[in-house]
Amino acid sequence: MSIFDAPVHGAYLVVSALGGPLHTVGAIIAFTLAVRALLLPLSLAALRGERRRTAWLTRLREIQDQHKNSPKRLEREMAKAQAEGGSLFAGMLPTLAQAPFFFVLYRLFLSDTVAGQPNGLLQHELFGAPLGERVAWLLGAHPLVAIGLLLLLAATAHWSGRLAVRAGTTSVLARLLPYALVVFSLFLPLATAIYLLTTTAWTLALRAVYDAVAPKEVVVRG
């Protein structure tokens, strides 16, 4: 008996109930949005932390420019600034908090039975593509659905890269990393890939709104 059995059964009941008035795909999207709304405080904390880290990186670059001819002063100022930089862990909290929900949905659409009964959700489709089939398999059997999903994921990866550049990120790896989700999604059931697309779009939309309405972090100059 897996520790995920009870959560998977609960998710099955929720998605099945929502799938009545909506559609199973709509139920998955609604489930994802409910999870993200639940985790909104963590997401906002992560965005505030990202703002502080951006300001901190800007300060580090200024210190390097100001004291490049004074190694000892540069070392002191860099040590002081690094101590004020904060933790990178806060930015990972929304992703870590989502992990159990992601794995539950992943298990749900890979399980032939739920609570000892046939998993009726595996019979549901999106434009003829079974929600329980992996996206890589759908490339051959239902290419329009699979390619459409991959293009939407690629669009979110591109948007994420643009936001990273706007935030001052210069690392090529940080700008290319979002595209790893496109490759990762190939190994997921279609239903779980829809979850991934929805949660990624939520993250980007929330970040865009936050950037538009929240005050910018002020870089403290030494």
XYZ file of C-alpha atoms in Angstrom:
222
model
C 0.000 0.000 0.000
C 1.471 3.328 -1.064
C 1.411 6.467 1.051
C -0.117 8.126 -2.008
C -3.135 5.798 -2.137
C -5.380 7.955 0.065
C -4.382 11.267 -1.601
C -4.825 9.675 -5.046
C -8.307 8.513 -4.070
C -9.109 12.009 -2.793
C -7.844 13.577 -6.014
C -9.903 11.065 -7.994
C -13.061 12.138 -6.162
C -12.298 15.839 -6.615
C -11.441 15.605 -10.330
C -14.427 13.324 -10.985
C -16.779 15.711 -9.184
C -15.436 18.739 -11.036
C -15.451 16.849 -14.316
C -19.240 16.654 -14.227
C -20.062 20.358 -14.599
C -16.829 21.044 -16.484
C -14.805 18.536 -18.476
C -12.031 16.384 -17.082
C -9.444 18.718 -18.638
C -11.260 21.686 -17.126
C -11.340 19.843 -13.801
C -7.549 19.349 -13.943
C -7.067 23.048 -14.663
C -9.459 23.987 -11.831
C -7.610 21.602 -9.491
C -4.286 23.194 -10.454
C -5.574 26.736 -9.943
C -6.979 25.760 -6.534
C -3.572 24.390 -5.509
C -1.816 27.548 -6.677
C -4.354 29.776 -4.900
C -3.719 27.787 -1.721
C 0.017 28.369 -2.111
C -0.314 32.059 -3.015
C 1.348 33.333 0.206
C 4.426 31.217 -0.548
C 4.482 32.432 -4.155
C 4.352 36.081 -3.083
C 7.104 35.490 -0.532
C 9.228 33.935 -3.290
C 8.645 36.930 -5.562
C 9.623 39.350 -2.792
C 12.748 37.283 -2.187
C 13.564 37.374 -5.894
C 13.273 41.169 -5.883
C 15.664 41.394 -2.942
C 18.147 39.072 -4.618
C 18.014 41.111 -7.835
C 18.753 44.271 -5.856
C 21.506 42.415 -4.024
C 23.159 41.263 -7.272
C 23.018 44.819 -8.565
C 24.747 45.953 -5.370
C 27.458 43.320 -5.785
C 28.212 44.553 -9.300
C 28.423 48.135 -8.041
C 30.822 47.133 -5.263
C 33.059 45.347 -7.764
C 33.162 48.451 -9.964
C 33.738 50.863 -7.073
C 36.536 48.953 -5.341
C 38.208 47.019 -8.138
C 41.470 48.862 -7.441
C 41.339 48.196 -3.688
C 41.370 44.426 -3.094
C 41.100 44.594 0.694
C 38.203 47.042 0.644
C 36.543 44.989 -2.080
C 36.850 41.839 0.040
C 35.297 43.550 3.090
C 32.413 45.082 1.149
C 31.686 41.864 -0.739
C 31.600 39.861 2.513
C 29.218 42.396 4.032
C 26.935 42.410 0.982
C 26.898 38.619 0.727
C 25.817 38.336 4.350
C 22.815 40.510 3.489
C 21.912 38.566 0.352
C 19.361 36.239 1.903
C 18.609 32.642 1.081
C 17.895 31.122 -2.311
C 15.616 28.606 -0.611
C 12.631 30.979 -0.450
C 12.365 31.017 -4.227
C 12.030 27.225 -4.265
C 9.206 27.045 -1.721
C 6.264 27.147 -4.198
C 7.827 24.390 -6.302
C 8.582 22.218 -3.276
C 5.112 22.774 -1.819
C 3.518 21.757 -5.117
C 5.486 18.531 -5.399
C 3.011 16.343 -3.448
C 0.062 17.576 -5.550
C 2.034 16.958 -8.742
C 2.963 13.402 -7.738
C -0.611 12.634 -6.676
C -1.960 13.723 -10.064
C 0.854 11.837 -11.803
C -0.028 8.658 -9.915
C -3.741 9.186 -10.509
C -3.377 9.083 -14.287
C -0.973 6.151 -14.250
C -3.070 3.926 -11.971
C -5.405 1.398 -13.556
C -7.374 1.186 -10.312
C -8.207 3.628 -7.534
C -9.357 2.337 -4.147
C -9.772 -1.102 -5.708
C -12.036 0.138 -8.510
C -11.251 0.745 -12.202
C -9.896 4.242 -12.811
C -12.637 5.789 -14.922
C -10.580 8.912 -15.561
C -8.323 6.937 -17.884
C -11.233 6.715 -20.311
C -11.381 10.496 -20.680
C -9.752 12.277 -23.601
C -8.716 15.626 -24.997
C -9.627 15.812 -28.690
C -9.386 12.037 -28.826
C -6.062 11.822 -26.962
C -6.286 9.714 -23.766
C -5.401 11.743 -20.683
C -3.482 8.801 -19.226
C -1.099 8.366 -22.162
C 2.371 9.848 -22.083
C 2.950 12.867 -24.308
C 5.809 11.156 -26.177
C 3.437 8.360 -27.255
C 0.836 10.926 -28.310
C 3.317 12.457 -30.765
C 2.698 9.456 -32.967
C -0.929 8.675 -32.179
C -2.331 12.202 -31.688
C 0.332 14.598 -32.987
C -1.841 17.726 -33.069
C -2.659 17.464 -29.361
C 0.923 16.637 -28.358
C 2.543 19.300 -30.542
C 0.005 21.908 -29.431
C 0.788 21.192 -25.784
C 4.542 21.268 -26.395
C 4.261 24.591 -28.240
C 2.324 26.097 -25.335
C 4.978 24.868 -22.904
C 7.690 26.290 -25.158
C 5.844 29.618 -25.162
C 5.831 29.687 -21.357
C 9.549 28.828 -21.368
C 10.227 31.714 -23.763
C 8.183 34.089 -21.603
C 10.044 32.920 -18.503
C 13.365 33.592 -20.214
C 12.296 37.094 -21.177
C 11.240 37.847 -17.605
C 14.585 36.527 -16.361
C 16.440 38.887 -18.701
C 14.225 41.781 -17.606
C 15.052 40.959 -13.990
C 18.745 41.278 -14.780
C 19.656 37.596 -15.123
C 22.730 37.177 -17.290
C 23.193 33.412 -16.929
C 22.504 31.514 -20.136
C 21.608 28.432 -18.059
C 18.924 30.341 -16.137
C 17.341 31.452 -19.409
C 17.483 28.002 -21.013
C 16.430 25.979 -17.965
C 12.660 26.607 -18.451
C 12.870 24.729 -21.755
C 13.764 21.603 -19.764
C 10.067 21.461 -18.828
C 9.234 20.853 -22.487
C 11.486 17.772 -22.525
C 10.266 16.661 -19.091
C 6.644 16.802 -20.218
C 7.307 14.142 -22.878
C 7.526 11.539 -20.122
C 4.334 12.633 -18.351
C 0.742 11.526 -18.854
C -1.171 14.128 -20.826
C -3.216 15.051 -17.741
C -0.082 15.759 -15.685
C 1.441 17.769 -18.529
C -1.714 19.906 -18.531
C -1.163 20.472 -14.810
C 2.445 21.483 -15.557
C 1.353 23.906 -18.279
C -1.318 25.465 -16.066
C 0.918 25.912 -13.037
C 3.724 27.380 -15.172
C 1.328 29.846 -16.793
C 0.047 30.821 -13.330
C 3.606 31.471 -12.131
C 4.392 33.692 -15.096
C 1.108 35.593 -14.921
C 1.518 36.168 -11.182
C 5.061 37.394 -11.715
C 3.969 39.778 -14.470
C 1.198 41.195 -12.268
C 3.556 41.473 -9.290
C 6.141 43.317 -11.387
C 3.444 45.729 -12.565
C 1.912 46.583 -9.193
C 4.523 45.960 -6.493
C 7.108 48.635 -5.663
C 10.612 47.947 -6.835
C 13.263 47.010 -4.336
C 15.614 49.858 -3.527
C 19.292 49.087 -3.705
C 21.001 50.318 -0.529
C 24.191 52.056 -1.471
C 27.169 51.871 0.780
